[in-house]
Amino acid sequence: MPLVFLSLANHQHFEVLIRIGRYGAIYVAMEQIQATPVKRLCKIRNTITVNGQFPGPTLEVNNGDTLVINVVNRARYNVTIHWATVYGSLTIHPKEGELYPFPNPKRETPSLLGEWWDANPIDIVRQATRTGAAPNVSDAYTINGQPADLYRCSSKGKFQSMRHSRQDTTVVLMDFGETILLRVINAALNQALFFTVANHKLTVVGADASYVQPFTTSVLMLGPGQTTDVLINCNQPPAKYHIAVRAYASAQSPFDNTTTTAILEYKNTACSVQGIKINPVFPSLPAFNDTATVTSFTTSFRSPRKVGVPTEIDENLFFTVGLGLNNCPEDCLFKLRELSRSKWNSIHRQYEQCVFCATDNFSILQTHHQGIPGIFSTVFPAVPPVKFDYTGTISRSLWQPISGTKVYKLKYGARVQVVLQGKGIVTGENHPVHLNGYDFYIIAEGFGNFNPQTDTAKFNLLDPPIRNTASVPVNGWSVIRFFANNPGVWLMHCHLDVHITWGLGMSFLVENGVSELEAVEEPPVDLPVC
């Protein structure tokens, strides 16, 4: 799948090359990042847009194509282009002449889930950074940029079928009897989300840009950055049906408890009967903390066929994931920080927005590539230095995280297993853990403390799903495996934006292999530096 992770200062221009497979066409696109006045919830504020659109334009390509994307940042803030951040949809169709491994849909529609703040999100992040507290929750969720008709100031009844409508509700039109493909993308910063459609079953056929063995469900759960492709058979009585999205809130902390909607509308549906307005059918939604529904969903994923998951392991790693509490400096009352086996201290944290940066002038990848000493260490522990009951009652003496800019070194081609163990310090939570630069196999998940003597019996080594983000269950664990065949320095982190800001992350340093194709390329001469 494509990988783009590029930071641009304001008024900086850069060309992004994305190769999606091999031997396809070459497409050139221009992306201009700029501030644009956008009205939502009866308020107008400047929002960072792509080509003046919010969300940004959809890029549609075929597998095997090469994209050349010219990016110009005319906003006042630095941005990271990663098909998140300033978000839009990147849709990859099969190669020309090939078909999907499922019934061909009549039409395809992206469904981008997001958050909206009445205030400037940058100010919210800065306030949270100053205080150490969680950022203010969003004022609304959105589907394709629209908060829809359940929020204040919505234009009720003013529905429009354009994907980037200036109205308040996104409408998906279809004919009775056809099958449509919804590409659901959680582009929210800080919230896992439930997704459902009234009176319609959802057949899951893909996730994180990989096909899956189809299965049917009534509800999806997506963590930030996750994607799920679903087929919907339009076999219900012609009417309007709500698509509804709201939070899955696994932690005991404040969250946005609102609901955003879109409309799935059969064509030629009567708007009223004898002058009485017909409202869209509303779906049943899980409770905000319905972990049982989440578990049923996440454990349903399988690859379509037998896959080459590593069976012999070279690196057997055990990382804990959860909250910690830092001792406070004198100028604040408290500071919450994420506790993982690697954390940035207050000196390093100020450079986190410059990807992998540990100093003003160098990133970790740059210091590794050029052999610059003293920026990071390679002593990231393979197992927790102190073992304890991770999901039970934990002594306050263990709440203090250990800070450091550390990486774990992997030989090229190493077969890696990582146990991601959740913890109950402060509060347990479902953490969507993402590994840049890699897809991986999720071979098992469970609750409580991982037990290597008994839980290995749960491992699926035949057809586990291929993902790039694993949802570590609240007070539970997930096990992933991958081949370290992409050299460089790769961040593994929680995809909740506030958690990586707090420090929930570590980096793998994957050494070069033997051939030129197994080594990190030289950076271009015009590469933007930190």
Short mmCIF file of N, CA, C and O in Angstrom, two decimals, residues 20-88:
data_model
loop_
_atom_site.label_atom_id
_atom_site.label_comp_id
_atom_site.label_asym_id
_atom_site.label_seq_id
_atom_site.Cartn_x
_atom_site.Cartn_y
_atom_site.Cartn_z
N ILE A 20 2.15 2.58 -6.28
CA ILE A 20 1.14 1.65 -5.81
C ILE A 20 1.28 0.38 -6.64
O ILE A 20 0.76 0.29 -7.74
N GLY A 21 2.03 -0.57 -6.16
CA GLY A 21 2.33 -1.76 -6.95
C GLY A 21 3.33 -1.42 -8.04
O GLY A 21 4.20 -0.57 -7.88
N ARG A 22 3.22 -2.07 -9.21
CA ARG A 22 4.17 -1.86 -10.29
C ARG A 22 3.45 -1.80 -11.64
O ARG A 22 2.34 -2.29 -11.82
N TYR A 23 4.15 -1.18 -12.59
CA TYR A 23 3.78 -1.26 -14.00
C TYR A 23 2.39 -0.69 -14.28
O TYR A 23 1.58 -1.28 -15.00
N GLY A 24 2.09 0.44 -13.75
CA GLY A 24 0.82 1.09 -14.04
C GLY A 24 1.04 2.43 -14.70
O GLY A 24 2.15 2.81 -15.08
N ALA A 25 -0.05 3.17 -14.84
CA ALA A 25 0.03 4.50 -15.43
C ALA A 25 0.64 5.49 -14.44
O ALA A 25 0.77 5.21 -13.25
N ILE A 26 1.02 6.65 -14.94
CA ILE A 26 1.58 7.72 -14.11
C ILE A 26 0.58 8.87 -14.11
O ILE A 26 0.17 9.36 -15.15
N TYR A 27 0.18 9.28 -12.91
CA TYR A 27 -0.75 10.39 -12.76
C TYR A 27 -0.06 11.52 -12.02
O TYR A 27 0.71 11.29 -11.09
N VAL A 28 -0.34 12.73 -12.44
CA VAL A 28 0.23 13.91 -11.80
C VAL A 28 -0.91 14.72 -11.21
O VAL A 28 -1.91 15.00 -11.89
N ALA A 29 -0.80 15.07 -9.94
CA ALA A 29 -1.84 15.86 -9.27
C ALA A 29 -1.20 17.03 -8.55
O ALA A 29 -0.03 16.99 -8.18
N MET A 30 -1.95 18.09 -8.36
CA MET A 30 -1.49 19.28 -7.65
C MET A 30 -2.31 19.46 -6.40
O MET A 30 -3.54 19.51 -6.45
N GLU A 31 -1.66 19.52 -5.25
CA GLU A 31 -2.35 19.69 -3.98
C GLU A 31 -1.87 21.00 -3.35
O GLU A 31 -0.69 21.15 -3.04
N GLN A 32 -2.78 21.95 -3.20
CA GLN A 32 -2.45 23.22 -2.57
C GLN A 32 -3.10 23.29 -1.20
O GLN A 32 -4.32 23.26 -1.07
N ILE A 33 -2.25 23.36 -0.18
CA ILE A 33 -2.72 23.43 1.20
C ILE A 33 -2.93 24.91 1.54
O ILE A 33 -2.01 25.71 1.42
N GLN A 34 -4.14 25.25 1.99
CA GLN A 34 -4.43 26.66 2.24
C GLN A 34 -5.54 26.79 3.27
O GLN A 34 -6.28 25.85 3.53
N ALA A 35 -5.63 27.95 3.89
CA ALA A 35 -6.72 28.26 4.82
C ALA A 35 -7.91 28.76 4.02
O ALA A 35 -7.79 29.61 3.14
N THR A 36 -9.08 28.21 4.33
CA THR A 36 -10.31 28.55 3.62
C THR A 36 -11.43 28.74 4.64
O THR A 36 -11.58 27.91 5.55
N PRO A 37 -12.24 29.80 4.52
CA PRO A 37 -13.39 29.94 5.41
C PRO A 37 -14.41 28.82 5.19
O PRO A 37 -14.84 28.58 4.06
N VAL A 38 -14.77 28.13 6.25
CA VAL A 38 -15.74 27.03 6.18
C VAL A 38 -16.79 27.26 7.25
O VAL A 38 -16.47 27.58 8.40
N LYS A 39 -18.07 27.09 6.88
CA LYS A 39 -19.16 27.27 7.84
C LYS A 39 -19.70 25.92 8.27
O LYS A 39 -20.10 25.10 7.46
N ARG A 40 -19.66 25.67 9.58
CA ARG A 40 -20.28 24.49 10.18
C ARG A 40 -20.89 24.91 11.51
O ARG A 40 -20.35 25.77 12.21
N LEU A 41 -21.99 24.32 11.88
CA LEU A 41 -22.69 24.61 13.14
C LEU A 41 -22.93 26.10 13.30
O LEU A 41 -22.78 26.67 14.39
N CYS A 42 -23.28 26.76 12.20
CA CYS A 42 -23.61 28.19 12.17
C CYS A 42 -22.43 29.10 12.48
O CYS A 42 -22.63 30.28 12.78
N LYS A 43 -21.23 28.59 12.43
CA LYS A 43 -20.05 29.41 12.66
C LYS A 43 -19.09 29.27 11.49
O LYS A 43 -18.99 28.20 10.89
N ILE A 44 -18.40 30.36 11.19
CA ILE A 44 -17.41 30.35 10.12
C ILE A 44 -16.03 30.48 10.75
O ILE A 44 -15.78 31.37 11.57
N ARG A 45 -15.14 29.58 10.39
CA ARG A 45 -13.74 29.71 10.81
C ARG A 45 -12.86 29.22 9.69
O ARG A 45 -13.27 28.43 8.83
N ASN A 46 -11.63 29.70 9.69
CA ASN A 46 -10.67 29.25 8.69
C ASN A 46 -10.25 27.81 8.99
O ASN A 46 -9.88 27.47 10.12
N THR A 47 -10.33 26.99 7.98
CA THR A 47 -9.95 25.58 8.09
C THR A 47 -8.89 25.29 7.04
O THR A 47 -8.96 25.80 5.92
N ILE A 48 -7.91 24.47 7.40
CA ILE A 48 -6.89 24.08 6.44
C ILE A 48 -7.51 23.12 5.44
O ILE A 48 -8.05 22.07 5.82
N THR A 49 -7.47 23.46 4.16
CA THR A 49 -8.11 22.67 3.11
C THR A 49 -7.09 22.26 2.06
O THR A 49 -5.97 22.79 2.00
N VAL A 50 -7.48 21.34 1.22
CA VAL A 50 -6.70 20.94 0.05
C VAL A 50 -7.44 21.39 -1.18
O VAL A 50 -8.59 20.99 -1.41
N ASN A 51 -6.82 22.28 -1.94
CA ASN A 51 -7.44 22.86 -3.13
C ASN A 51 -8.79 23.51 -2.81
O ASN A 51 -9.73 23.48 -3.60
N GLY A 52 -8.89 24.08 -1.61
CA GLY A 52 -10.10 24.77 -1.20
C GLY A 52 -11.22 23.85 -0.79
O GLY A 52 -12.33 24.34 -0.51
N GLN A 53 -11.00 22.55 -0.74
CA GLN A 53 -12.06 21.60 -0.42
C GLN A 53 -11.87 21.01 0.97
O GLN A 53 -10.75 20.75 1.41
N PHE A 54 -12.98 20.78 1.66
CA PHE A 54 -12.98 20.13 2.96
C PHE A 54 -14.09 19.10 3.00
O PHE A 54 -15.26 19.49 2.93
N PRO A 55 -13.79 17.80 3.07
CA PRO A 55 -12.45 17.19 2.97
C PRO A 55 -11.82 17.45 1.62
O PRO A 55 -12.46 17.98 0.71
N GLY A 56 -10.55 17.05 1.50
CA GLY A 56 -9.82 17.28 0.26
C GLY A 56 -10.33 16.42 -0.87
O GLY A 56 -11.19 15.54 -0.69
N PRO A 57 -9.84 16.66 -2.09
CA PRO A 57 -10.33 15.91 -3.26
C PRO A 57 -9.99 14.43 -3.16
O PRO A 57 -8.98 14.04 -2.57
N THR A 58 -10.85 13.61 -3.75
CA THR A 58 -10.61 12.17 -3.81
C THR A 58 -9.67 11.85 -4.97
O THR A 58 -9.90 12.29 -6.10
N LEU A 59 -8.61 11.11 -4.68
CA LEU A 59 -7.70 10.63 -5.72
C LEU A 59 -8.06 9.19 -6.02
O LEU A 59 -8.05 8.33 -5.13
N GLU A 60 -8.42 8.90 -7.27
CA GLU A 60 -8.82 7.56 -7.67
C GLU A 60 -7.82 7.01 -8.68
O GLU A 60 -7.60 7.60 -9.74
N VAL A 61 -7.20 5.87 -8.34
CA VAL A 61 -6.17 5.27 -9.18
C VAL A 61 -6.41 3.77 -9.24
O VAL A 61 -7.25 3.22 -8.53
N ASN A 62 -5.63 3.10 -10.08
CA ASN A 62 -5.66 1.65 -10.17
C ASN A 62 -4.42 1.06 -9.51
O ASN A 62 -3.35 1.71 -9.48
N ASN A 63 -4.54 -0.14 -9.01
CA ASN A 63 -3.40 -0.83 -8.43
C ASN A 63 -2.29 -0.94 -9.48
O ASN A 63 -2.54 -1.35 -10.61
N GLY A 64 -1.10 -0.57 -9.13
CA GLY A 64 0.02 -0.57 -10.06
C GLY A 64 0.38 0.79 -10.58
O GLY A 64 1.44 0.98 -11.19
N ASP A 65 -0.49 1.80 -10.36
CA ASP A 65 -0.21 3.14 -10.85
C ASP A 65 0.86 3.84 -10.02
O ASP A 65 1.12 3.48 -8.88
N THR A 66 1.46 4.85 -10.61
CA THR A 66 2.39 5.73 -9.92
C THR A 66 1.80 7.13 -9.89
O THR A 66 1.34 7.64 -10.91
N LEU A 67 1.80 7.74 -8.71
CA LEU A 67 1.29 9.09 -8.55
C LEU A 67 2.44 10.05 -8.32
O LEU A 67 3.33 9.77 -7.52
N VAL A 68 2.42 11.17 -9.01
CA VAL A 68 3.33 12.28 -8.73
C VAL A 68 2.47 13.43 -8.25
O VAL A 68 1.66 13.98 -9.01
N ILE A 69 2.61 13.78 -6.98
CA ILE A 69 1.73 14.78 -6.37
C ILE A 69 2.56 15.99 -5.95
O ILE A 69 3.45 15.88 -5.11
N ASN A 70 2.29 17.11 -6.56
CA ASN A 70 2.96 18.35 -6.20
C ASN A 70 2.19 19.02 -5.08
O ASN A 70 1.01 19.36 -5.22
N VAL A 71 2.84 19.22 -3.94
CA VAL A 71 2.20 19.77 -2.76
C VAL A 71 2.79 21.14 -2.46
O VAL A 71 4.01 21.28 -2.34
N VAL A 72 1.93 22.14 -2.33
CA VAL A 72 2.34 23.49 -1.96
C VAL A 72 1.61 23.87 -0.68
O VAL A 72 0.37 23.83 -0.64
N ASN A 73 2.34 24.23 0.34
CA ASN A 73 1.73 24.61 1.62
C ASN A 73 1.64 26.12 1.71
O ASN A 73 2.64 26.81 1.93
N ARG A 74 0.44 26.67 1.55
CA ARG A 74 0.22 28.11 1.67
C ARG A 74 -0.49 28.46 2.97
O ARG A 74 -0.97 29.56 3.15
N ALA A 75 -0.57 27.50 3.88
CA ALA A 75 -1.18 27.76 5.18
C ALA A 75 -0.15 28.36 6.13
O ALA A 75 1.05 28.33 5.88
N ARG A 76 -0.61 28.88 7.27
CA ARG A 76 0.29 29.50 8.24
C ARG A 76 0.95 28.47 9.14
O ARG A 76 1.86 28.78 9.88
N TYR A 77 0.48 27.21 9.07
CA TYR A 77 1.02 26.15 9.93
C TYR A 77 1.78 25.13 9.08
O TYR A 77 1.47 24.91 7.91
N ASN A 78 2.78 24.50 9.71
CA ASN A 78 3.40 23.35 9.07
C ASN A 78 2.39 22.21 9.03
O ASN A 78 1.53 22.08 9.90
N VAL A 79 2.47 21.37 8.00
CA VAL A 79 1.54 20.25 7.87
C VAL A 79 2.31 18.98 7.56
O VAL A 79 3.44 19.02 7.08
N THR A 80 1.68 17.87 7.85
CA THR A 80 2.21 16.56 7.49
C THR A 80 1.24 15.91 6.52
O THR A 80 0.06 15.78 6.81
N ILE A 81 1.74 15.53 5.34
CA ILE A 81 0.91 14.87 4.35
C ILE A 81 1.07 13.36 4.56
O ILE A 81 2.11 12.79 4.32
N HIS A 82 -0.01 12.74 5.04
CA HIS A 82 0.04 11.30 5.35
C HIS A 82 -1.30 10.67 5.05
O HIS A 82 -1.57 9.57 5.46
N TRP A 83 -2.18 11.35 4.32
CA TRP A 83 -3.57 10.94 4.11
C TRP A 83 -4.15 10.58 5.53
O TRP A 83 -4.79 9.58 5.70
N ALA A 84 -4.03 11.65 6.26
CA ALA A 84 -4.68 11.90 7.56
C ALA A 84 -4.62 13.39 7.69
O ALA A 84 -4.91 14.06 6.75
N THR A 85 -4.29 13.98 9.03
CA THR A 85 -3.95 15.43 9.08
C THR A 85 -4.98 16.22 8.26
O THR A 85 -6.11 16.34 8.64
N VAL A 86 -4.55 16.79 7.16
CA VAL A 86 -5.49 17.42 6.23
C VAL A 86 -5.98 16.29 5.33
O VAL A 86 -5.25 15.79 4.50
N TYR A 87 -7.24 15.85 5.50
CA TYR A 87 -7.57 14.54 4.97
C TYR A 87 -8.44 14.58 3.73
O TYR A 87 -9.19 15.51 3.47
N GLY A 88 -8.29 13.54 2.94
CA GLY A 88 -9.11 13.25 1.78
C GLY A 88 -9.03 11.76 1.53
O GLY A 88 -8.38 11.03 2.28
#
